Amino acid sequence: MSSNKYSYLLIFLQKLFRKAGVVTPIISSSVIFTLFTYSSRYMTSLVPLYLDEKVYIECGIKYISGLPPVLCNFEHPPLGKYIIGLFESHNAGVILLVLNYFISLIMLYKITYILTKNKIISLYAMLIVGFDTLFMFTYMHYLLDPIAFTFLLLTTYIYILLLKNIERKNMNTYKDLVFLGMSLGLTVATKWQTIYSLLGMLIMVLWSYFKAFNFKTSFTRIINLSAFAVLAYLTTFAMDMKLGIVEPVIHNAMALAYMSYRHGFSPSLAVIGIMKLLSRVEIWRLASFIVMYVTTTIVAPNVSSLILLNSTYVESPARMLVRIGVGVPSILWPILFPIYLLVVKARLEGGRFRELDPLIVVTSTSLLNLLNGPLDWYYIYVVPFLYIITITYILSHRKGKYIAALLSLAQFIHCLLFFLKVIPYANELSI
């Protein structure tokens, strides 16, 4: 009897999804996001204000006033800060957060639908991504990454359209190519982190062009694509030219040198970044520390100086800090990568999931983001794509619709419990 009740509930959810269409779930999710954002930032303080946000807001407002980007937070491209500054200068920061979330949900739905031609898969994928706690939590911050990911989703959609036209050997793909080039440039101009995902797109576009057309046509189109991308990217540095015609080039050289030093590759961080996706667990070794005793001494009338009197090296016990995500990230994360591998295996062996080829390649290169470490906002470049692949795989099975409904319900409950502060962000254990 109990089993029948659950079956009726799941059938009801399926019918509700079909009747609701697309607009209702997107608007409903955005309203919930708005309520969570306002309460978490201004009432419960669940969402802290990161130092990065303060910098982006301050510099963004200065950019809008005409300050060359090289003079404020030069280490990141300027477009995302321009957008943050535009909204913040009109006291509309929360509107930016909600609008960005809303647009991302629309694009997630459209990307899934253009690949699968299935509204149910598209709705489930959109909602499960939208209520992923880390996705929602990150989108509540004035960071560059949520804005960059929205641009990346738009670029992904245009890229899939272009691939479909190339597959049909439609020579009228120049408009899509122009749009893709401009979107590529603007995406990178928001944050360099998107380059990993864009690398997969470029690989697929190159392969598709040279497979469908002759060398001359393909080479010409690729050059045009690159030219539009570079032009769109450099346009966002236009204000730097106040300081000199080559200042945009100098700005990028400075940023590259700084980021290579500041975010260089670290094997230990790479391992933890991958581990967090697979298990929601981070493991850190606690280092020893130094205690320094400082006092002041008078060196002249009315003048004092800080003098280091003693420095003591203190060896702490060898300990490990184990950090387990509870509220963030989602409880579904451990199944994402294994299912991705199953889909890749099925695609290579039996030809199934051919429709996901454009996304599988992009997801594969996006996984390189995790080698930069376990920072929460790096995962939004990877996890949504893995969700789309996962939901498509689940719904390809006979009872997949029931599993997808249960996963959606579990995702929403987990998200609700976190933002109601019933479950913590993470648990930490020192061993």
PDB file of C-alpha atoms in Angstrom, residues 263-394:
ATOM      1  CA  HIS A 263      47.346  30.450  -8.788  1.00  0.00           C
ATOM      2  CA  GLY A 264      50.116  28.214 -10.050  1.00  0.00           C
ATOM      3  CA  PHE A 265      49.564  24.473 -10.236  1.00  0.00           C
ATOM      4  CA  SER A 266      49.833  22.565  -6.958  1.00  0.00           C
ATOM      5  CA  PRO A 267      49.524  18.739  -6.941  1.00  0.00           C
ATOM      6  CA  SER A 268      48.084  18.692  -3.415  1.00  0.00           C
ATOM      7  CA  LEU A 269      45.406  21.285  -4.249  1.00  0.00           C
ATOM      8  CA  ALA A 270      44.565  19.404  -7.439  1.00  0.00           C
ATOM      9  CA  VAL A 271      44.019  16.163  -5.496  1.00  0.00           C
ATOM     10  CA  ILE A 272      41.780  17.896  -2.953  1.00  0.00           C
ATOM     11  CA  GLY A 273      39.835  19.611  -5.739  1.00  0.00           C
ATOM     12  CA  ILE A 274      39.049  16.267  -7.360  1.00  0.00           C
ATOM     13  CA  MET A 275      38.383  14.564  -4.021  1.00  0.00           C
ATOM     14  CA  LYS A 276      35.765  17.151  -3.070  1.00  0.00           C
ATOM     15  CA  LEU A 277      33.746  16.435  -6.218  1.00  0.00           C
ATOM     16  CA  LEU A 278      33.898  12.676  -5.682  1.00  0.00           C
ATOM     17  CA  SER A 279      33.218  12.538  -1.952  1.00  0.00           C
ATOM     18  CA  ARG A 280      32.329  16.024  -0.603  1.00  0.00           C
ATOM     19  CA  VAL A 281      35.423  15.649   1.616  1.00  0.00           C
ATOM     20  CA  GLU A 282      38.506  17.870   1.933  1.00  0.00           C
ATOM     21  CA  ILE A 283      41.619  16.758   3.826  1.00  0.00           C
ATOM     22  CA  TRP A 284      44.228  19.284   4.942  1.00  0.00           C
ATOM     23  CA  ARG A 285      47.438  18.819   6.908  1.00  0.00           C
ATOM     24  CA  LEU A 286      47.730  21.394   9.692  1.00  0.00           C
ATOM     25  CA  ALA A 287      51.122  23.095   9.529  1.00  0.00           C
ATOM     26  CA  SER A 288      53.286  24.192  12.439  1.00  0.00           C
ATOM     27  CA  PHE A 289      53.264  27.859  13.362  1.00  0.00           C
ATOM     28  CA  ILE A 290      55.522  30.626  14.633  1.00  0.00           C
ATOM     29  CA  VAL A 291      54.821  32.826  17.646  1.00  0.00           C
ATOM     30  CA  MET A 292      56.521  36.239  17.581  1.00  0.00           C
ATOM     31  CA  TYR A 293      56.685  38.550  20.611  1.00  0.00           C
ATOM     32  CA  VAL A 294      56.739  42.240  19.692  1.00  0.00           C
ATOM     33  CA  THR A 295      57.112  45.283  21.903  1.00  0.00           C
ATOM     34  CA  THR A 296      57.805  48.995  21.461  1.00  0.00           C
ATOM     35  CA  THR A 297      60.787  51.018  22.474  1.00  0.00           C
ATOM     36  CA  ILE A 298      61.359  54.772  22.418  1.00  0.00           C
ATOM     37  CA  VAL A 299      64.084  55.761  19.943  1.00  0.00           C
ATOM     38  CA  ALA A 300      63.619  59.548  20.162  1.00  0.00           C
ATOM     39  CA  PRO A 301      61.353  62.036  21.945  1.00  0.00           C
ATOM     40  CA  ASN A 302      57.754  61.417  20.912  1.00  0.00           C
ATOM     41  CA  VAL A 303      58.884  58.678  18.510  1.00  0.00           C
ATOM     42  CA  SER A 304      58.455  54.940  19.109  1.00  0.00           C
ATOM     43  CA  SER A 305      59.433  51.984  17.001  1.00  0.00           C
ATOM     44  CA  LEU A 306      58.328  48.348  16.854  1.00  0.00           C
ATOM     45  CA  ILE A 307      61.120  46.020  17.841  1.00  0.00           C
ATOM     46  CA  LEU A 308      61.064  42.214  17.523  1.00  0.00           C
ATOM     47  CA  LEU A 309      62.229  40.981  20.922  1.00  0.00           C
ATOM     48  CA  ASN A 310      61.864  37.240  20.476  1.00  0.00           C
ATOM     49  CA  SER A 311      60.711  34.684  17.955  1.00  0.00           C
ATOM     50  CA  THR A 312      59.762  31.164  19.025  1.00  0.00           C
ATOM     51  CA  TYR A 313      59.214  28.297  16.627  1.00  0.00           C
ATOM     52  CA  VAL A 314      56.403  26.094  17.924  1.00  0.00           C
ATOM     53  CA  GLU A 315      56.021  22.610  16.518  1.00  0.00           C
ATOM     54  CA  SER A 316      52.356  21.634  16.524  1.00  0.00           C
ATOM     55  CA  PRO A 317      51.366  17.953  16.724  1.00  0.00           C
ATOM     56  CA  ALA A 318      50.990  16.239  13.359  1.00  0.00           C
ATOM     57  CA  ARG A 319      47.273  16.555  12.663  1.00  0.00           C
ATOM     58  CA  MET A 320      44.879  16.290   9.768  1.00  0.00           C
ATOM     59  CA  LEU A 321      41.817  18.461   9.248  1.00  0.00           C
ATOM     60  CA  VAL A 322      38.960  16.603   7.580  1.00  0.00           C
ATOM     61  CA  ARG A 323      36.215  18.847   6.224  1.00  0.00           C
ATOM     62  CA  ILE A 324      32.995  17.181   5.110  1.00  0.00           C
ATOM     63  CA  GLY A 325      30.414  19.150   3.143  1.00  0.00           C
ATOM     64  CA  VAL A 326      27.006  18.870   4.788  1.00  0.00           C
ATOM     65  CA  GLY A 327      24.867  21.789   3.657  1.00  0.00           C
ATOM     66  CA  VAL A 328      27.186  22.528   0.742  1.00  0.00           C
ATOM     67  CA  PRO A 329      27.705  20.825  -1.658  1.00  0.00           C
ATOM     68  CA  SER A 330      24.707  18.774  -2.737  1.00  0.00           C
ATOM     69  CA  ILE A 331      24.164  15.205  -1.545  1.00  0.00           C
ATOM     70  CA  LEU A 332      24.012  14.151  -5.230  1.00  0.00           C
ATOM     71  CA  TRP A 333      27.616  15.045  -6.020  1.00  0.00           C
ATOM     72  CA  PRO A 334      29.084  11.540  -5.430  1.00  0.00           C
ATOM     73  CA  ILE A 335      27.014  10.079  -8.303  1.00  0.00           C
ATOM     74  CA  LEU A 336      27.879  12.760 -10.873  1.00  0.00           C
ATOM     75  CA  PHE A 337      31.365  11.687 -11.956  1.00  0.00           C
ATOM     76  CA  PRO A 338      30.668   7.921 -11.994  1.00  0.00           C
ATOM     77  CA  ILE A 339      27.628   8.483 -14.238  1.00  0.00           C
ATOM     78  CA  TYR A 340      29.692  10.773 -16.465  1.00  0.00           C
ATOM     79  CA  LEU A 341      32.156   7.888 -16.896  1.00  0.00           C
ATOM     80  CA  LEU A 342      29.304   5.478 -17.653  1.00  0.00           C
ATOM     81  CA  VAL A 343      27.958   7.804 -20.337  1.00  0.00           C
ATOM     82  CA  VAL A 344      31.405   8.211 -21.906  1.00  0.00           C
ATOM     83  CA  LYS A 345      31.839   4.429 -21.858  1.00  0.00           C
ATOM     84  CA  ALA A 346      28.407   3.861 -23.403  1.00  0.00           C
ATOM     85  CA  ARG A 347      29.124   6.481 -26.042  1.00  0.00           C
ATOM     86  CA  LEU A 348      32.428   4.909 -27.031  1.00  0.00           C
ATOM     87  CA  GLU A 349      31.227   1.295 -27.013  1.00  0.00           C
ATOM     88  CA  GLY A 350      27.655   1.296 -28.221  1.00  0.00           C
ATOM     89  CA  GLY A 351      27.027   4.692 -29.732  1.00  0.00           C
ATOM     90  CA  ARG A 352      24.406   5.669 -27.144  1.00  0.00           C
ATOM     91  CA  PHE A 353      24.021   9.278 -26.004  1.00  0.00           C
ATOM     92  CA  ARG A 354      25.352  10.625 -29.290  1.00  0.00           C
ATOM     93  CA  GLU A 355      23.229  13.724 -28.749  1.00  0.00           C
ATOM     94  CA  LEU A 356      25.391  14.615 -25.755  1.00  0.00           C
ATOM     95  CA  ASP A 357      28.669  14.711 -27.716  1.00  0.00           C
ATOM     96  CA  PRO A 358      28.971  18.538 -27.708  1.00  0.00           C
ATOM     97  CA  LEU A 359      28.414  18.621 -23.945  1.00  0.00           C
ATOM     98  CA  ILE A 360      30.610  15.615 -23.127  1.00  0.00           C
ATOM     99  CA  VAL A 361      33.640  17.288 -24.721  1.00  0.00           C
ATOM    100  CA  VAL A 362      33.011  20.588 -22.933  1.00  0.00           C
ATOM    101  CA  THR A 363      32.472  18.777 -19.615  1.00  0.00           C
ATOM    102  CA  SER A 364      35.700  16.833 -20.065  1.00  0.00           C
ATOM    103  CA  THR A 365      37.799  19.983 -20.468  1.00  0.00           C
ATOM    104  CA  SER A 366      35.793  21.781 -17.753  1.00  0.00           C
ATOM    105  CA  LEU A 367      36.974  19.176 -15.258  1.00  0.00           C
ATOM    106  CA  LEU A 368      40.399  20.830 -15.477  1.00  0.00           C
ATOM    107  CA  ASN A 369      38.927  23.585 -13.263  1.00  0.00           C
ATOM    108  CA  LEU A 370      39.147  21.207 -10.317  1.00  0.00           C
ATOM    109  CA  LEU A 371      42.935  21.066 -10.616  1.00  0.00           C
ATOM    110  CA  ASN A 372      42.987  24.644  -9.308  1.00  0.00           C
ATOM    111  CA  GLY A 373      41.752  23.485  -5.909  1.00  0.00           C
ATOM    112  CA  PRO A 374      38.527  23.064  -3.916  1.00  0.00           C
ATOM    113  CA  LEU A 375      37.269  26.672  -4.011  1.00  0.00           C
ATOM    114  CA  ASP A 376      33.469  26.515  -4.146  1.00  0.00           C
ATOM    115  CA  TRP A 377      33.032  28.785  -7.147  1.00  0.00           C
ATOM    116  CA  TYR A 378      35.315  26.661  -9.350  1.00  0.00           C
ATOM    117  CA  TYR A 379      32.725  23.871  -9.261  1.00  0.00           C
ATOM    118  CA  ILE A 380      29.973  25.870 -10.940  1.00  0.00           C
ATOM    119  CA  TYR A 381      31.944  25.528 -14.176  1.00  0.00           C
ATOM    120  CA  VAL A 382      31.705  21.732 -13.920  1.00  0.00           C
ATOM    121  CA  VAL A 383      28.779  20.526 -11.806  1.00  0.00           C
ATOM    122  CA  PRO A 384      25.848  21.876 -13.930  1.00  0.00           C
ATOM    123  CA  PHE A 385      27.165  20.087 -17.024  1.00  0.00           C
ATOM    124  CA  LEU A 386      27.585  16.870 -15.020  1.00  0.00           C
ATOM    125  CA  TYR A 387      23.984  17.204 -13.807  1.00  0.00           C
ATOM    126  CA  ILE A 388      22.682  17.438 -17.377  1.00  0.00           C
ATOM    127  CA  ILE A 389      24.579  14.279 -18.333  1.00  0.00           C
ATOM    128  CA  THR A 390      23.429  12.512 -15.151  1.00  0.00           C
ATOM    129  CA  ILE A 391      19.733  13.320 -15.585  1.00  0.00           C
ATOM    130  CA  THR A 392      19.838  12.308 -19.264  1.00  0.00           C
ATOM    131  CA  TYR A 393      21.389   8.977 -18.278  1.00  0.00           C
ATOM    132  CA  ILE A 394      18.878   8.324 -15.488  1.00  0.00           C
TER     133      ILE A 394
END
